Amino acid sequence: MTARWIKYILQFKIPGGTSRGILREKPSWFLLIEKNGKTGIGECGLLPGLSTDDRPGYESKLNELVEAINSGESIPDLKHWPSISFGMEMAIADLGAEKAHQLFPGAFTRGETGIDINGLVWMGKPEDMRRQIDEKLDTGFQCIKLKIGAVEFADELDLIAHIRKNYSAADITIRVDANGAFSLKDAPGKLTQLAEFELHSIEQPIPAGNWDAMAELCATSPLPIALDEELIGISDVAEMDRMMKTIRPQAIILKPSLVGGFEACDQWIDLAKKHRAGWWATSALESNIGLNAIAQYTFTKNNPLPQGLGTGQLYTNNFDSPLEIKSGKLFHFPEKDWNLSKLL
């Protein structure tokens, strides 16, 4: 078995606005493991400024992993390198798959059914966000997710009101993601105003790490709260359980690249069940290679909620794949071929 890695910079078609800044490109490192003429591909994707392994030594750790594989030595500890751990897990699963890039074969990979997903609306000028909303609604999305927290709150409320003017909560589900942008002081009042629009949930209203304040919000908020950034960097099961027991969120968001892969996601799902919290999965701006793996894994969990798996259309230089979005669902069409010539 031999291994190597390739760095690839994904370029946004339109800069993506978040409360942490504007994203114009996103790096990914692809781990390629070869054995008996087959190649397994895993995506190690970082979110700059958010991933705990976005730090010096990343490529050195990849080199250490590759050298261990090539020499037949023990795999190095990847516990504190969640995106590399996920890339390794993905590559091994792909290598062992009967058909390339079908890590979890089933009704989804056969093209028999799709996965409900939310339509993501990036931050920007109010008129740009309204245009994005209308485009998502026109193309059949029944769940809209808005990034909030970087423009005037009154403008964000107007955008939500724009949806509710024409669609009730029974017609269109609305989620918002604050990425921790609310202050501890302002959060309760803002949650009360948002709740008037019958939203499904809000992701990470205040910065991660404020467990007691977040617990108070989850206990008193008129709007369900889902934890996102709060999960990042916690890899010990006992600590994961302590966080869930302390905060008692209504839901958690699973991003395999940020929490350490599918095995780690399984642990979080078990804890969500234990603490009576909901969950859904979200891609962390991976290319279609990573998105494909996350979508297949998510489908196996039979979660009826819309998932956050609509990021495959963001890039000018993404890889052609069997993935396609139709009427607010992500489908895998096996008759469509992969084209990885940009990478290989």
Short mmCIF file of C-alpha atoms in Angstrom, two decimals:
data_model
loop_
_atom_site.label_atom_id
_atom_site.label_comp_id
_atom_site.label_asym_id
_atom_site.label_seq_id
_atom_site.Cartn_x
_atom_site.Cartn_y
_atom_site.Cartn_z
CA MET A 1 0.00 0.00 0.00
CA THR A 2 1.37 3.41 -0.97
CA ALA A 3 0.19 6.92 -0.25
CA ARG A 4 0.72 10.51 -1.32
CA TRP A 5 -1.11 13.82 -0.99
CA ILE A 6 -1.98 16.70 -3.28
CA LYS A 7 -2.95 20.24 -2.24
CA TYR A 8 -5.82 21.83 -4.15
CA ILE A 9 -7.26 25.35 -3.78
CA LEU A 10 -11.00 25.58 -4.36
CA GLN A 11 -12.10 28.93 -5.82
CA PHE A 12 -15.50 30.40 -4.91
CA LYS A 13 -17.72 31.46 -7.80
CA ILE A 14 -19.03 34.28 -5.62
CA PRO A 15 -17.28 35.26 -2.35
CA GLY A 16 -19.07 33.67 0.58
CA GLY A 17 -19.92 36.01 3.43
CA THR A 18 -19.94 34.88 7.06
CA SER A 19 -19.71 36.67 10.39
CA ARG A 20 -16.03 35.62 10.41
CA GLY A 21 -15.27 37.34 7.11
CA ILE A 22 -15.42 36.82 3.36
CA LEU A 23 -14.32 33.50 1.83
CA ARG A 24 -12.86 33.62 -1.67
CA GLU A 25 -10.97 30.34 -1.67
CA LYS A 26 -10.64 27.23 0.46
CA PRO A 27 -7.73 24.79 0.63
CA SER A 28 -8.08 21.01 0.62
CA TRP A 29 -5.43 18.32 0.76
CA PHE A 30 -6.30 15.06 -0.97
CA LEU A 31 -4.86 11.86 0.45
CA LEU A 32 -4.43 9.16 -2.21
CA ILE A 33 -3.85 5.59 -1.03
CA GLU A 34 -3.11 2.93 -3.66
CA LYS A 35 -3.20 -0.86 -3.39
CA ASN A 36 -3.49 -3.58 -6.03
CA GLY A 37 -4.21 -1.09 -8.78
CA LYS A 38 -7.00 0.67 -6.87
CA THR A 39 -6.88 4.20 -5.48
CA GLY A 40 -8.82 5.51 -2.50
CA ILE A 41 -9.21 9.28 -2.20
CA GLY A 42 -9.82 11.17 1.02
CA GLU A 43 -10.30 14.91 1.39
CA CYS A 44 -8.60 16.69 4.27
CA GLY A 45 -10.42 20.01 4.27
CA LEU A 46 -9.64 22.95 6.52
CA LEU A 47 -11.79 25.94 7.32
CA PRO A 48 -9.22 28.67 7.96
CA GLY A 49 -9.64 30.22 11.38
CA LEU A 50 -12.15 27.59 12.52
CA SER A 51 -10.64 24.11 12.18
CA THR A 52 -8.58 23.17 15.23
CA ASP A 53 -5.91 21.74 12.93
CA ASP A 54 -5.53 25.00 11.02
CA ARG A 55 -2.10 25.51 12.52
CA PRO A 56 1.60 25.10 11.69
CA GLY A 57 2.68 21.55 11.00
CA TYR A 58 -0.33 20.48 8.93
CA GLU A 59 1.63 19.32 5.90
CA SER A 60 4.30 17.85 8.15
CA LYS A 61 1.60 15.71 9.75
CA LEU A 62 0.41 14.64 6.30
CA ASN A 63 4.00 13.71 5.42
CA GLU A 64 4.29 11.70 8.64
CA LEU A 65 1.07 9.85 7.77
CA VAL A 66 2.17 9.13 4.20
CA GLU A 67 5.60 7.91 5.33
CA ALA A 68 3.97 5.57 7.87
CA ILE A 69 1.68 4.10 5.22
CA ASN A 70 4.49 3.69 2.70
CA SER A 71 6.79 2.01 5.20
CA GLY A 72 4.10 -0.18 6.77
CA GLU A 73 4.57 1.42 10.17
CA SER A 74 1.84 2.26 12.66
CA ILE A 75 -0.44 5.15 11.69
CA PRO A 76 0.39 8.25 13.77
CA ASP A 77 -2.09 9.59 16.29
CA LEU A 78 -4.52 11.87 14.42
CA LYS A 79 -6.76 12.71 17.37
CA HIS A 80 -5.84 16.39 17.25
CA TRP A 81 -5.88 16.55 13.46
CA PRO A 82 -9.61 15.98 12.77
CA SER A 83 -9.59 16.85 9.07
CA ILE A 84 -6.64 14.53 8.39
CA SER A 85 -8.31 11.80 10.44
CA PHE A 86 -11.43 12.19 8.31
CA GLY A 87 -9.40 12.20 5.08
CA MET A 88 -7.69 8.98 6.14
CA GLU A 89 -10.99 7.35 7.08
CA MET A 90 -12.51 8.40 3.74
CA ALA A 91 -9.56 7.18 1.67
CA ILE A 92 -9.53 3.76 3.34
CA ALA A 93 -13.29 3.38 2.84
CA ASP A 94 -12.96 4.39 -0.81
CA LEU A 95 -10.09 1.95 -1.30
CA GLY A 96 -12.24 -0.88 0.04
CA ALA A 97 -15.35 0.04 -1.94
CA GLU A 98 -16.50 -2.31 -4.69
CA LYS A 99 -17.17 0.67 -6.95
CA ALA A 100 -15.01 3.79 -6.86
CA HIS A 101 -16.30 6.54 -4.57
CA GLN A 102 -19.30 4.50 -3.39
CA LEU A 103 -18.30 4.27 0.26
CA PHE A 104 -21.79 3.47 1.55
CA PRO A 105 -23.70 1.81 -1.31
CA GLY A 106 -27.46 1.82 -1.15
CA ALA A 107 -30.59 3.49 -2.46
CA PHE A 108 -28.86 6.88 -2.54
CA THR A 109 -25.86 5.75 -4.59
CA ARG A 110 -28.20 3.82 -6.90
CA GLY A 111 -30.01 7.07 -7.65
CA GLU A 112 -33.31 5.78 -6.32
CA THR A 113 -33.85 8.55 -3.78
CA GLY A 114 -32.38 11.88 -2.74
CA ILE A 115 -31.53 13.66 0.50
CA ASP A 116 -33.52 16.73 1.57
CA ILE A 117 -31.10 19.64 1.99
CA ASN A 118 -31.29 23.29 2.99
CA GLY A 119 -30.64 26.07 0.51
CA LEU A 120 -27.77 28.17 1.88
CA VAL A 121 -27.97 31.97 1.69
CA TRP A 122 -24.62 33.67 2.24
CA MET A 123 -24.18 37.03 3.90
CA GLY A 124 -23.93 40.08 1.71
CA LYS A 125 -25.82 43.23 0.88
CA PRO A 126 -29.53 42.86 1.70
CA GLU A 127 -30.48 43.01 -1.98
CA ASP A 128 -27.97 40.24 -2.77
CA MET A 129 -29.28 38.07 0.04
CA ARG A 130 -32.87 38.61 -1.13
CA ARG A 131 -31.84 37.56 -4.63
CA GLN A 132 -30.28 34.39 -3.22
CA ILE A 133 -33.45 33.66 -1.23
CA ASP A 134 -35.68 34.05 -4.27
CA GLU A 135 -33.39 31.83 -6.36
CA LYS A 136 -33.52 29.08 -3.73
CA LEU A 137 -37.30 29.28 -3.48
CA ASP A 138 -37.73 29.31 -7.25
CA THR A 139 -35.65 26.14 -7.62
CA GLY A 140 -37.74 24.18 -5.13
CA PHE A 141 -35.95 24.37 -1.79
CA GLN A 142 -38.34 23.89 1.12
CA CYS A 143 -35.71 24.69 3.76
CA ILE A 144 -33.75 27.96 3.62
CA LYS A 145 -30.71 28.63 5.80
CA LEU A 146 -29.49 32.20 6.21
CA LYS A 147 -26.09 33.21 7.48
CA ILE A 148 -26.67 36.14 9.84
CA GLY A 149 -24.66 38.29 12.19
CA ALA A 150 -22.54 40.46 9.88
CA VAL A 151 -25.04 43.02 8.59
CA GLU A 152 -27.64 45.13 10.40
CA PHE A 153 -29.95 42.90 12.44
CA ALA A 154 -32.98 44.90 11.26
CA ASP A 155 -32.05 44.08 7.65
CA GLU A 156 -31.78 40.38 8.52
CA LEU A 157 -35.22 40.46 10.12
CA ASP A 158 -36.59 42.11 6.98
CA LEU A 159 -35.14 39.28 4.86
CA ILE A 160 -36.83 36.66 7.03
CA ALA A 161 -40.05 38.65 6.92
CA HIS A 162 -39.75 38.63 3.11
CA ILE A 163 -39.95 34.83 3.18
CA ARG A 164 -42.74 34.67 5.74
CA LYS A 165 -44.81 37.20 3.79
CA ASN A 166 -45.34 34.57 1.12
CA TYR A 167 -44.67 31.27 2.89
CA SER A 168 -45.89 29.98 6.24
CA ALA A 169 -43.78 27.80 8.51
CA ALA A 170 -45.72 24.82 7.15
CA ASP A 171 -44.63 25.72 3.62
CA ILE A 172 -41.00 26.77 4.08
CA THR A 173 -38.61 25.89 6.92
CA ILE A 174 -36.18 28.65 7.87
CA ARG A 175 -32.91 28.13 9.71
CA VAL A 176 -30.41 30.82 10.64
CA ASP A 177 -26.73 30.49 11.51
CA ALA A 178 -25.11 33.22 13.59
CA ASN A 179 -21.64 31.60 13.75
CA GLY A 180 -21.35 32.91 17.33
CA ALA A 181 -21.89 36.54 16.29
CA PHE A 182 -24.34 37.58 19.04
CA SER A 183 -23.02 39.03 22.28
CA LEU A 184 -24.03 37.36 25.52
CA LYS A 185 -25.97 40.51 26.42
CA ASP A 186 -27.87 40.92 23.15
CA ALA A 187 -28.58 37.26 22.40
CA PRO A 188 -31.80 36.80 24.44
CA GLY A 189 -33.52 39.80 22.85
CA LYS A 190 -32.47 38.81 19.35
CA LEU A 191 -33.68 35.25 19.85
CA THR A 192 -37.06 36.58 20.94
CA GLN A 193 -37.35 38.70 17.79
CA LEU A 194 -36.29 35.82 15.55
CA ALA A 195 -38.78 33.46 17.17
CA GLU A 196 -41.66 35.62 15.93
CA PHE A 197 -41.00 34.21 12.45
CA GLU A 198 -41.44 30.57 13.53
CA LEU A 199 -37.91 29.55 12.64
CA HIS A 200 -36.78 25.94 12.80
CA SER A 201 -33.60 26.78 14.73
CA ILE A 202 -30.59 29.01 15.15
CA GLU A 203 -27.04 27.68 14.99
CA GLN A 204 -24.46 28.88 17.50
CA PRO A 205 -25.94 32.24 18.59
CA ILE A 206 -23.00 33.13 20.87
CA PRO A 207 -19.28 32.29 20.71
CA ALA A 208 -18.25 28.74 21.57
CA GLY A 209 -16.78 28.03 24.99
CA ASN A 210 -19.39 29.92 27.03
CA TRP A 211 -21.05 26.77 28.34
CA ASP A 212 -22.99 28.34 31.23
CA ALA A 213 -24.30 31.22 29.10
CA MET A 214 -25.22 28.84 26.29
CA ALA A 215 -26.96 26.54 28.78
CA GLU A 216 -29.05 29.48 29.99
CA LEU A 217 -29.97 30.38 26.42
CA CYS A 218 -30.96 26.80 25.59
CA ALA A 219 -33.12 26.65 28.71
CA THR A 220 -34.93 29.93 28.09
CA SER A 221 -34.86 30.57 24.34
CA PRO A 222 -38.20 30.59 22.48
CA LEU A 223 -36.22 29.36 19.48
CA PRO A 224 -34.47 25.96 19.31
CA ILE A 225 -30.67 26.25 19.48
CA ALA A 226 -28.29 23.99 17.57
CA LEU A 227 -24.62 23.79 18.52
CA ASP A 228 -22.05 24.01 15.73
CA GLU A 229 -18.67 25.52 16.62
CA GLU A 230 -19.25 24.30 20.20
CA LEU A 231 -18.41 20.74 19.09
CA ILE A 232 -15.08 21.62 17.49
CA GLY A 233 -11.99 20.58 19.39
CA ILE A 234 -13.74 18.18 21.77
CA SER A 235 -12.57 14.65 21.00
CA ASP A 236 -12.77 12.91 24.38
CA VAL A 237 -16.11 11.12 24.79
CA ALA A 238 -16.34 12.02 28.49
CA GLU A 239 -15.83 15.69 27.66
CA MET A 240 -18.34 15.47 24.81
CA ASP A 241 -20.87 14.02 27.23
CA ARG A 242 -20.11 16.70 29.84
CA MET A 243 -20.71 19.45 27.29
CA MET A 244 -24.04 17.97 26.22
CA LYS A 245 -25.12 17.45 29.83
CA THR A 246 -24.12 21.01 30.78
CA ILE A 247 -25.62 22.91 27.83
CA ARG A 248 -28.50 20.59 26.92
CA PRO A 249 -28.95 21.93 23.40
CA GLN A 250 -32.01 21.25 21.29
CA ALA A 251 -29.75 19.98 18.47
CA ILE A 252 -26.16 19.59 17.29
CA ILE A 253 -24.59 20.06 13.84
CA LEU A 254 -22.16 17.41 12.63
CA LYS A 255 -19.32 18.34 10.29
CA PRO A 256 -17.06 15.31 9.86
CA SER A 257 -14.05 17.38 8.76
CA LEU A 258 -14.24 19.43 11.94
CA VAL A 259 -15.06 16.74 14.50
CA GLY A 260 -12.76 13.99 13.24
CA GLY A 261 -14.71 11.81 10.83
CA PHE A 262 -17.56 9.33 10.74
CA GLU A 263 -16.60 7.47 13.90
CA ALA A 264 -16.62 10.75 15.83
CA CYS A 265 -19.99 11.63 14.28
CA ASP A 266 -21.35 8.30 15.47
CA GLN A 267 -20.25 9.18 19.00
CA TRP A 268 -21.99 12.56 18.80
CA ILE A 269 -25.17 10.96 17.45
CA ASP A 270 -25.21 8.50 20.36
CA LEU A 271 -24.83 11.41 22.79
CA ALA A 272 -27.56 13.38 21.04
CA LYS A 273 -29.92 10.43 21.54
CA LYS A 274 -28.83 10.10 25.17
CA HIS A 275 -29.50 13.79 25.88
CA ARG A 276 -32.66 13.96 23.74
CA ALA A 277 -31.22 16.36 21.20
CA GLY A 278 -31.75 16.39 17.46
CA TRP A 279 -28.95 16.45 14.94
CA TRP A 280 -28.21 16.95 11.27
CA ALA A 281 -25.07 16.84 9.16
CA THR A 282 -23.41 19.63 7.25
CA SER A 283 -20.52 19.69 4.84
CA ALA A 284 -17.70 22.05 5.75
CA LEU A 285 -17.17 23.48 2.26
CA GLU A 286 -15.52 20.34 0.94
CA SER A 287 -15.24 19.66 -2.77
CA ASN A 288 -17.59 17.15 -4.37
CA ILE A 289 -15.21 14.39 -3.23
CA GLY A 290 -15.73 15.10 0.46
CA LEU A 291 -19.37 16.05 -0.04
CA ASN A 292 -20.00 12.71 -1.73
CA ALA A 293 -18.65 10.78 1.24
CA ILE A 294 -20.56 12.87 3.80
CA ALA A 295 -23.82 12.57 1.85
CA GLN A 296 -23.52 8.79 1.59
CA TYR A 297 -22.76 8.46 5.31
CA THR A 298 -25.62 10.77 6.25
CA PHE A 299 -28.10 8.81 4.15
CA THR A 300 -27.34 5.65 6.13
CA LYS A 301 -28.56 7.37 9.31
CA ASN A 302 -32.15 7.77 8.08
CA ASN A 303 -32.44 11.29 9.50
CA PRO A 304 -35.62 12.89 8.07
CA LEU A 305 -34.48 16.49 8.66
CA PRO A 306 -33.03 18.57 5.80
CA GLN A 307 -29.25 18.25 5.83
CA GLY A 308 -26.64 20.92 5.06
CA LEU A 309 -25.21 19.29 1.96
CA GLY A 310 -25.73 21.88 -0.75
CA THR A 311 -22.22 23.29 -1.04
CA GLY A 312 -21.10 21.41 -4.14
CA GLN A 313 -22.07 24.26 -6.48
CA LEU A 314 -19.93 26.91 -4.81
CA TYR A 315 -16.68 26.54 -6.75
CA THR A 316 -15.44 27.33 -10.24
CA ASN A 317 -12.96 24.45 -10.16
CA ASN A 318 -14.90 21.69 -8.41
CA PHE A 319 -14.79 18.13 -9.74
CA ASP A 320 -17.48 16.77 -12.05
CA SER A 321 -19.35 14.11 -10.11
CA PRO A 322 -22.59 12.10 -9.99
CA LEU A 323 -23.98 14.59 -7.43
CA GLU A 324 -26.78 16.89 -8.53
CA ILE A 325 -29.31 19.09 -6.76
CA LYS A 326 -32.91 18.98 -7.94
CA SER A 327 -35.88 20.63 -6.23
CA GLY A 328 -34.15 20.98 -2.89
CA LYS A 329 -32.77 17.43 -2.81
CA LEU A 330 -29.26 16.09 -3.33
CA PHE A 331 -29.13 13.13 -5.70
CA HIS A 332 -26.40 10.73 -6.75
CA PHE A 333 -26.81 9.64 -10.37
CA PRO A 334 -24.58 6.57 -10.92
CA GLU A 335 -24.76 6.91 -14.70
CA LYS A 336 -22.82 10.18 -14.44
CA ASP A 337 -19.05 9.79 -14.36
CA TRP A 338 -16.49 11.37 -12.09
CA ASN A 339 -13.89 13.60 -13.72
CA LEU A 340 -10.86 13.99 -11.49
CA SER A 341 -8.48 15.17 -14.21
CA LYS A 342 -8.02 18.48 -12.36
CA LEU A 343 -6.61 16.53 -9.43
CA LEU A 344 -4.89 13.41 -10.79
#
